[in-house]
mmCIF file of C-alpha atoms in Angstrom:
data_model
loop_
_atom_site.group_PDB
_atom_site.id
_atom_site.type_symbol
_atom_site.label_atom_id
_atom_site.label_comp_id
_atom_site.label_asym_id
_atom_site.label_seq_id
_atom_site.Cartn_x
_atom_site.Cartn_y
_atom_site.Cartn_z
ATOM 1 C CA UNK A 1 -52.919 -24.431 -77.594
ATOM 2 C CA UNK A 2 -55.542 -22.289 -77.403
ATOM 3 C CA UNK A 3 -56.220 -19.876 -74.666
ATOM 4 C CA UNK A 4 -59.412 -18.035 -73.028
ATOM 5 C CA UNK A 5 -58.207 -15.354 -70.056
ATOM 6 C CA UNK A 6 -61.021 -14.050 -67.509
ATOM 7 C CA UNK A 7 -59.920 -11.138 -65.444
ATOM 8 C CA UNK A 8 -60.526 -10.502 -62.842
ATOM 9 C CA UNK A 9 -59.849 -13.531 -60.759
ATOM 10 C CA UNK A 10 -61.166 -12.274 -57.941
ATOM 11 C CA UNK A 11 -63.637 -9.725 -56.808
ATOM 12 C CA UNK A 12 -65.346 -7.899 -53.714
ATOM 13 C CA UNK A 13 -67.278 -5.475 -53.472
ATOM 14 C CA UNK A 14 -70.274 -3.948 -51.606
ATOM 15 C CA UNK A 15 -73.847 -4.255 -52.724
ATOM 16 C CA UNK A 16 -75.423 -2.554 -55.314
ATOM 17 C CA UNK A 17 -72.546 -2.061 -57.219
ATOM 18 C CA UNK A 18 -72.034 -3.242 -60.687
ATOM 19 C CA UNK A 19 -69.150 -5.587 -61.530
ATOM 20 C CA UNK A 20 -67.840 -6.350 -65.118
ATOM 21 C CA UNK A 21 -65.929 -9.535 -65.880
ATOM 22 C CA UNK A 22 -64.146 -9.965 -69.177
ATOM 23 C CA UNK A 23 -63.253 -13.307 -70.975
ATOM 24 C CA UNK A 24 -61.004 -12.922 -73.855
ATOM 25 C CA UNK A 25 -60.082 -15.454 -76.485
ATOM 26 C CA UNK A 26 -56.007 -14.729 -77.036
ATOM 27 C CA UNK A 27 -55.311 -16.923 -80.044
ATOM 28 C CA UNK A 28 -58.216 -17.687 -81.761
ATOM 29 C CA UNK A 29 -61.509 -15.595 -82.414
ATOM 30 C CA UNK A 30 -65.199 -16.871 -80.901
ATOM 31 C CA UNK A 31 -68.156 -15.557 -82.127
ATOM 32 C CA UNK A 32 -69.614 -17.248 -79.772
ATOM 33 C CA UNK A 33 -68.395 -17.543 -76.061
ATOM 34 C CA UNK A 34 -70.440 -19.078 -72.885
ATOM 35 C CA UNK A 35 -70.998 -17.720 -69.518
ATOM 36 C CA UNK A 36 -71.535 -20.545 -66.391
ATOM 37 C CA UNK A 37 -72.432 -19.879 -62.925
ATOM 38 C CA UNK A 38 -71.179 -22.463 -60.368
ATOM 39 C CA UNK A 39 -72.163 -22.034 -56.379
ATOM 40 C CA UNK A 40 -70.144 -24.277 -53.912
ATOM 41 C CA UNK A 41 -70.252 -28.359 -54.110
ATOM 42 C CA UNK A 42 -72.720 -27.543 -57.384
ATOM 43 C CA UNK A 43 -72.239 -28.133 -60.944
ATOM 44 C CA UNK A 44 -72.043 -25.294 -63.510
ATOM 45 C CA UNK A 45 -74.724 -23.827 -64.292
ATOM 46 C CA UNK A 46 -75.284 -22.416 -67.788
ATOM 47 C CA UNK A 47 -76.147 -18.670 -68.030
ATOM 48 C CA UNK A 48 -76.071 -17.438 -71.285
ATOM 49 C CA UNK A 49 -74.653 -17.161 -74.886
ATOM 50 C CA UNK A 50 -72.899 -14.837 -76.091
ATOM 51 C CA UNK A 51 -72.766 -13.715 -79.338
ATOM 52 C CA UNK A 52 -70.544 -11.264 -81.275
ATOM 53 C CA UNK A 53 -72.602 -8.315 -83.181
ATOM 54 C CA UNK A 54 -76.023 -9.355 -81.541
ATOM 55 C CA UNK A 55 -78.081 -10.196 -78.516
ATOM 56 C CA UNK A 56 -76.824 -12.833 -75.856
ATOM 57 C CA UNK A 57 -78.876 -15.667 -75.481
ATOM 58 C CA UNK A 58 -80.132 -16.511 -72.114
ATOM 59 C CA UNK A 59 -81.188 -19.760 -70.565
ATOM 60 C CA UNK A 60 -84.533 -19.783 -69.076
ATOM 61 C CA UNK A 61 -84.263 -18.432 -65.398
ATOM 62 C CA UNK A 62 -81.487 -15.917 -65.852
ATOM 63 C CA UNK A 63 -82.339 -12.432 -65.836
ATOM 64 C CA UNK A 64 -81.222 -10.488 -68.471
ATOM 65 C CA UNK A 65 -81.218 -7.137 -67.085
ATOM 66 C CA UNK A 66 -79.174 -8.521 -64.333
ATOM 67 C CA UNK A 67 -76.793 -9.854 -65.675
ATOM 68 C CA UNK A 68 -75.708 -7.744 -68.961
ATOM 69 C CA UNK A 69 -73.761 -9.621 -71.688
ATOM 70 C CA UNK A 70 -71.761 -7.731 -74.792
ATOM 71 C CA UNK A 71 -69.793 -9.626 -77.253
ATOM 72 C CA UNK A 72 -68.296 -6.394 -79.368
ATOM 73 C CA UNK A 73 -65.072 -8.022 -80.922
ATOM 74 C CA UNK A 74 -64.381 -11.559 -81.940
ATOM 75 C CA UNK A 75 -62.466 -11.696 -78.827
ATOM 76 C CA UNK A 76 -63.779 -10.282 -76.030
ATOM 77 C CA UNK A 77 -66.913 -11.040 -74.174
ATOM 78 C CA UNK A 78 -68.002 -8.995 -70.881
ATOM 79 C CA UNK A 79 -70.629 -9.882 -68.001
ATOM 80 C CA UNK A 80 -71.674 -7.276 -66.201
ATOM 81 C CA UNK A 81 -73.649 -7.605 -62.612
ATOM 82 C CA UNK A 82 -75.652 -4.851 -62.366
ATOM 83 C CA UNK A 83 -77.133 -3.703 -58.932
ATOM 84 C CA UNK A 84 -75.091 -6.930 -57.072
ATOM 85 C CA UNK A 85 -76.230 -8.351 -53.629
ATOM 86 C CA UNK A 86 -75.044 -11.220 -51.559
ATOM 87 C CA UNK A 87 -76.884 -13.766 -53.573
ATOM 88 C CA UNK A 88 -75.349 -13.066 -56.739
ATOM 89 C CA UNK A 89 -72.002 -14.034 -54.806
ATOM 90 C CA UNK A 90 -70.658 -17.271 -56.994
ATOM 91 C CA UNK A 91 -68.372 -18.178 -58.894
ATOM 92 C CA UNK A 92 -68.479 -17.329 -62.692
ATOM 93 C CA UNK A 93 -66.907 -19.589 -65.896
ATOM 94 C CA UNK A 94 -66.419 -18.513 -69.278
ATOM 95 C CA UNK A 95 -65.328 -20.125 -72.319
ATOM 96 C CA UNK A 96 -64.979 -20.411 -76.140
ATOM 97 C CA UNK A 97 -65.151 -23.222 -78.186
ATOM 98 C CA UNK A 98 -62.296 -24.014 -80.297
ATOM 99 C CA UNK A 99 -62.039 -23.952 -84.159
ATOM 100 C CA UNK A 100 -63.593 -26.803 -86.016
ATOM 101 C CA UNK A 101 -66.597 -28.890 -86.244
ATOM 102 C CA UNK A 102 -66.078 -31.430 -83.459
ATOM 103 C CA UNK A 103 -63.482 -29.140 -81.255
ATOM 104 C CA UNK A 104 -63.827 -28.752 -77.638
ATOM 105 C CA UNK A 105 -64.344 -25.448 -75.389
ATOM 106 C CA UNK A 106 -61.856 -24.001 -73.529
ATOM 107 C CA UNK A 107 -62.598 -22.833 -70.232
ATOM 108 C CA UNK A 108 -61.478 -19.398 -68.390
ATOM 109 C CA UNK A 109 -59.827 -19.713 -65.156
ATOM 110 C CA UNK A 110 -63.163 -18.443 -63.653
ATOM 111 C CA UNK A 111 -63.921 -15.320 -61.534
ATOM 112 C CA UNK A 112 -65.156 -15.810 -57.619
ATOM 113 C CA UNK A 113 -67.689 -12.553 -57.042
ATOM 114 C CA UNK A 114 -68.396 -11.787 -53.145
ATOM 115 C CA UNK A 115 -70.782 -9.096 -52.782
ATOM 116 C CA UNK A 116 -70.815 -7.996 -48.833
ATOM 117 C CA UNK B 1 -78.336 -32.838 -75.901
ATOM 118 C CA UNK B 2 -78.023 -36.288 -74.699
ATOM 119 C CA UNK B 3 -78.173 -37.145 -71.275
ATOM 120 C CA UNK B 4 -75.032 -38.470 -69.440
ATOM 121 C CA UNK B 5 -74.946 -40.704 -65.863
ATOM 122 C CA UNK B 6 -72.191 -41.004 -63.957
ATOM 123 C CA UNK B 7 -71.454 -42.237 -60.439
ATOM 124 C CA UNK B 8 -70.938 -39.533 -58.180
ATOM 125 C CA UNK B 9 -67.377 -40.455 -56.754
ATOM 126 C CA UNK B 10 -64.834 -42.995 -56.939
ATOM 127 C CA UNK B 11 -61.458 -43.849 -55.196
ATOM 128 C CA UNK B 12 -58.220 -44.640 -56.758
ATOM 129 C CA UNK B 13 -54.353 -45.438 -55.371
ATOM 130 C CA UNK B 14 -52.497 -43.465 -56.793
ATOM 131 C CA UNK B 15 -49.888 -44.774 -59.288
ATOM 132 C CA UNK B 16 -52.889 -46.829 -60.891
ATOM 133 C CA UNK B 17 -55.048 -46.452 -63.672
ATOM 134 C CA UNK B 18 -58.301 -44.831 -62.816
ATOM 135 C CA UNK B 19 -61.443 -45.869 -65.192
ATOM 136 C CA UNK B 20 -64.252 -43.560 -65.105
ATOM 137 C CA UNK B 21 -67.789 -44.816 -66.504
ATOM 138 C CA UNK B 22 -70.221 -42.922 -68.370
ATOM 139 C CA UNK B 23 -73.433 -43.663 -69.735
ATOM 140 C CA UNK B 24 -74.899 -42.142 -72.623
ATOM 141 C CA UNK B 25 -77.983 -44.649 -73.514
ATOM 142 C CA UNK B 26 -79.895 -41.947 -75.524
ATOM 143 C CA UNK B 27 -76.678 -40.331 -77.503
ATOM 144 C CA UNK B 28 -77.677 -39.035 -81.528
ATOM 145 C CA UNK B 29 -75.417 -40.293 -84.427
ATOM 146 C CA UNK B 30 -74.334 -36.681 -84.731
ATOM 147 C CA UNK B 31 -73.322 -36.390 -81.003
ATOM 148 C CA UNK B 32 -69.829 -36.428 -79.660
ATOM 149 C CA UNK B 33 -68.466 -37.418 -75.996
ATOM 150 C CA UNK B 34 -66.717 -35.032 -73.930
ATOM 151 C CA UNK B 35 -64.565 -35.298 -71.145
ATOM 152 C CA UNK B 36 -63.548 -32.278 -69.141
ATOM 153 C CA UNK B 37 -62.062 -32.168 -65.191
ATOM 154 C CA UNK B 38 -62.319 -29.377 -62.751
ATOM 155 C CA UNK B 39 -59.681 -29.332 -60.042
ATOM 156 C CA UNK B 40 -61.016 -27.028 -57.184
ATOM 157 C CA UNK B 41 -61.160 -23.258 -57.573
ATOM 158 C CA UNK B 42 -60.350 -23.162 -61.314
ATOM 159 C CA UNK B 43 -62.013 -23.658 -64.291
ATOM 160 C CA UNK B 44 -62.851 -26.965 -66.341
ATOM 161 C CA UNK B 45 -60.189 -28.426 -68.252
ATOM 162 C CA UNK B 46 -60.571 -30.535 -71.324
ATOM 163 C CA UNK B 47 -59.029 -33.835 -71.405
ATOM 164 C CA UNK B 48 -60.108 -35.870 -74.721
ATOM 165 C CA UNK B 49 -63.136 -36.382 -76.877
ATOM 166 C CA UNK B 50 -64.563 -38.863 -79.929
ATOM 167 C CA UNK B 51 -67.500 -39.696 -81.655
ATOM 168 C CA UNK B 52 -67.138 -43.462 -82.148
ATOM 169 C CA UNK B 53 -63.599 -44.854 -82.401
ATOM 170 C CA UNK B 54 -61.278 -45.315 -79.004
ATOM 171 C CA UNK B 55 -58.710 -41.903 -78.810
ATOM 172 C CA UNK B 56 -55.706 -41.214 -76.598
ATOM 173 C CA UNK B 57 -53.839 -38.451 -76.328
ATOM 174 C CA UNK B 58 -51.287 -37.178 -73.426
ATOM 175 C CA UNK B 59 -53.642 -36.999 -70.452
ATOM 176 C CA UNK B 60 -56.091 -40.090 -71.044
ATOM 177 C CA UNK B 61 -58.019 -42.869 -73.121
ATOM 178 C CA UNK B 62 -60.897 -42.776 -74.310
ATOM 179 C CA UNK B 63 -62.947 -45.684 -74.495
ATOM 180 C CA UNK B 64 -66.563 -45.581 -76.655
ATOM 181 C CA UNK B 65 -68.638 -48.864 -77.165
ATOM 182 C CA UNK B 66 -69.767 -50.305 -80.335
ATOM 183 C CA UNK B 67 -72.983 -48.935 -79.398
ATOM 184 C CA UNK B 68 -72.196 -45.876 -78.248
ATOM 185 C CA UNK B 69 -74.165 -46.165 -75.413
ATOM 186 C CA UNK B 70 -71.415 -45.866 -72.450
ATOM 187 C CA UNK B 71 -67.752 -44.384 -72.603
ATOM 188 C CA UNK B 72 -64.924 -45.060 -70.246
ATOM 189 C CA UNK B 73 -62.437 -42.589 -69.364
ATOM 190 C CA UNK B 74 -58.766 -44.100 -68.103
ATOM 191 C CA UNK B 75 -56.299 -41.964 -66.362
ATOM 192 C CA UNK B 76 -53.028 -44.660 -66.862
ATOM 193 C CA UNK B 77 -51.396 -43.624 -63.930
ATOM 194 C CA UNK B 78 -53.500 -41.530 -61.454
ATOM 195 C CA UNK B 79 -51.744 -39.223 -59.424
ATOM 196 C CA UNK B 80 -52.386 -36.964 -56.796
ATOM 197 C CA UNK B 81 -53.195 -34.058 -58.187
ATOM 198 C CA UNK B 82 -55.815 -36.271 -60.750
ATOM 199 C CA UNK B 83 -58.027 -35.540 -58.050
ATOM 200 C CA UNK B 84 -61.047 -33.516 -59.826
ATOM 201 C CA UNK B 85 -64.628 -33.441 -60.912
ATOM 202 C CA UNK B 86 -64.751 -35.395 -64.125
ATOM 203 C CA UNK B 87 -67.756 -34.892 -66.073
ATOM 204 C CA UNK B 88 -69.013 -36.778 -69.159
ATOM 205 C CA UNK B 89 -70.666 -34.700 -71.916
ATOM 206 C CA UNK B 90 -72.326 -35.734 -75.318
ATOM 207 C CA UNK B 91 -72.709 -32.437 -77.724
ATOM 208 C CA UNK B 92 -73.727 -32.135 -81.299
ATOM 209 C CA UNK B 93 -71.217 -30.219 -82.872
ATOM 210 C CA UNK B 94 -73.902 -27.987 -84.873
ATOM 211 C CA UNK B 95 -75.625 -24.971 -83.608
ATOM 212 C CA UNK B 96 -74.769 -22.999 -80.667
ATOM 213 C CA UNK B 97 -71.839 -25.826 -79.223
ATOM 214 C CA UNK B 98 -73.690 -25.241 -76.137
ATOM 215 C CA UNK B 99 -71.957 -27.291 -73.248
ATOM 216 C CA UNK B 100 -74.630 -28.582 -70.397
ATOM 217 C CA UNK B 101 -72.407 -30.243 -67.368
ATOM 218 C CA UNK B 102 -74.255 -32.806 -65.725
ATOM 219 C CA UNK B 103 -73.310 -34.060 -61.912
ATOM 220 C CA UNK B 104 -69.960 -35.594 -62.706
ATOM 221 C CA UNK B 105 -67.995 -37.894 -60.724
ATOM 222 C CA UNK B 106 -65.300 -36.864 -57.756
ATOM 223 C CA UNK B 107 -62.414 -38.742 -58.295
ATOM 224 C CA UNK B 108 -60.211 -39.048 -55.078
ATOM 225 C CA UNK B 109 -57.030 -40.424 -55.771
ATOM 226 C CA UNK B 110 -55.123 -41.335 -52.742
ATOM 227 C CA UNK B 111 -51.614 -42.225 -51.833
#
C-alpha cells in the first residue's frame, strides 16, 4: 500500500539552529501533503498545507516565517524550523492523502524535535 | 468539517471485541467518516472509512447509522497491542482533504 517516509526520526539540537524535516510520498505523488504538530498527552495539531509549485497554506496561529514549508516535487515536502528554541520542541506528523476521491491520508512515522 | 464526539477512554479484555462510539450529529451528505489510531510515539494509522453503508476490511468494522449521525468502530478481537488513540473524523472529500483530529478516545485493552 501506499507509503509516506519522514526522516529524520529523531532530532536534537541546540537553539537557534534551523532544522529541516522531509516527508516523502514513495509510491504515489501528492500535490498536496499536511504538516501536524502534536505536544505530549495532546491531539495533533494542524500546521499547514503544503502545496507542490506554490505557497503552503497555514492555519491561523502558525507562523510562517517560522516554520518554512516547500513542496518542489510531487513527492517531497520539507519543514524547516528556522531560529529553534525549547518551545518549538514537539513532535511533528506529516502525511499525504491517497489517490481518489474518498481515499484516506497516510501518515509519516513522525519526527520528535528537542531543541536544548 | 463536521464535528465528531467521542468518549475520552474506554477499557476492553483483551480477546474481545472492542466497540468504539462516535458521534457525528452535524455530518454533510458529502462528508465521509474516518477512523485512524495512533499507538504511542508513531504516527496515525488508518484503519477503515465509509460514507453511508457498513465496511469491513482486515483490521475493523465499520458501523454508520441510517442517519448518519453516529458511527461505531469494532475491533473483533482486541488485543494488546490495540491499545491506541482512536479518533473519529468526518471529511468532505473535495478541496484541500484537510484532516482536523478531534480528542479521540484511549482505548486500553487489558489482559
Amino acid at each position: 500500500g501506499a507509503v509516506v517516509s519522514q526522516h529524520p526520526s529523531w532530532v536534537i539540537c541546540k537553539s537557534g539552529t534551523s532544522v529541516k524535516i522531509e516527508c516523502r510520498s514513495l509510491d504515489f505523488q501528492a500535490t498536496t501533503m499536511f504538516w501536524y504538530r502534536q505536544f505530549p498527552k495532546q491531539s495533533l495539531m494542524l500546521m499547514a498545507t503544503s502545496n507542490e509549485g506554490s505557497k503552503a497554506t497555514y492555519e491561523q496561529g502558525v507562523e510562517k516565517d517560522k516554520f518554512l514549508i516547500n513542496h518542489a516535487s510531487l513527492t517531497l515536502s520539507t519543514l524547516t524550523v528556522t531560529s529553534a528554541h525549547p518551545e518549538d520542541s514537539s513532535f511533528y506528523i506529516c502525511s499525504a492523502p491517497d489517490r481518489g476521491r474518498s481515499q484516506p491520508q497516510h501518515f509519516g512515522d513522525g519526527t520528535r524535535l528537542s531543541i536544548l | 468539517d463536521a464535528k465528531t464526539t467521542q468518549p475520552p477512554s474506554m477499557d476492553c479484555a483483551e480477546g474481545r471485541a472492542a466497540n468504539l462510539p462516535c458521534n457525528h450529529s452535524t455530518i454533510s451528505g458529502n462528508e465521509y467518516v474516518y477512523w485512524y489510531r495512533q499507538i504511542h510515539s508513531q504516527g496515525p494509522q488508518y484503519i477503515i472509512h465509509g460514507l453511508k453503508n457498513n465496511e469491513t476490511n482486515e483490521m475493523a468494522s465499520l458501523i454508520i447509522t441510517e442517519d448518519r449521525k453516529s458511527s461505531t468502530l469494532i475491533l473483533p478481537h482486541a488485543t494488546l497491542r490495540d491499545t491506541a488513540v482512536y479518533y473519529c473524523i468526518v471529511r468532505v472529500t473535495t478541496g484541500g482533504f484537510k484532516t482536523i483530529f478531534g480528542a479521540g478516545t484511549r482505548l486500553f485493552v487489558k489482559a
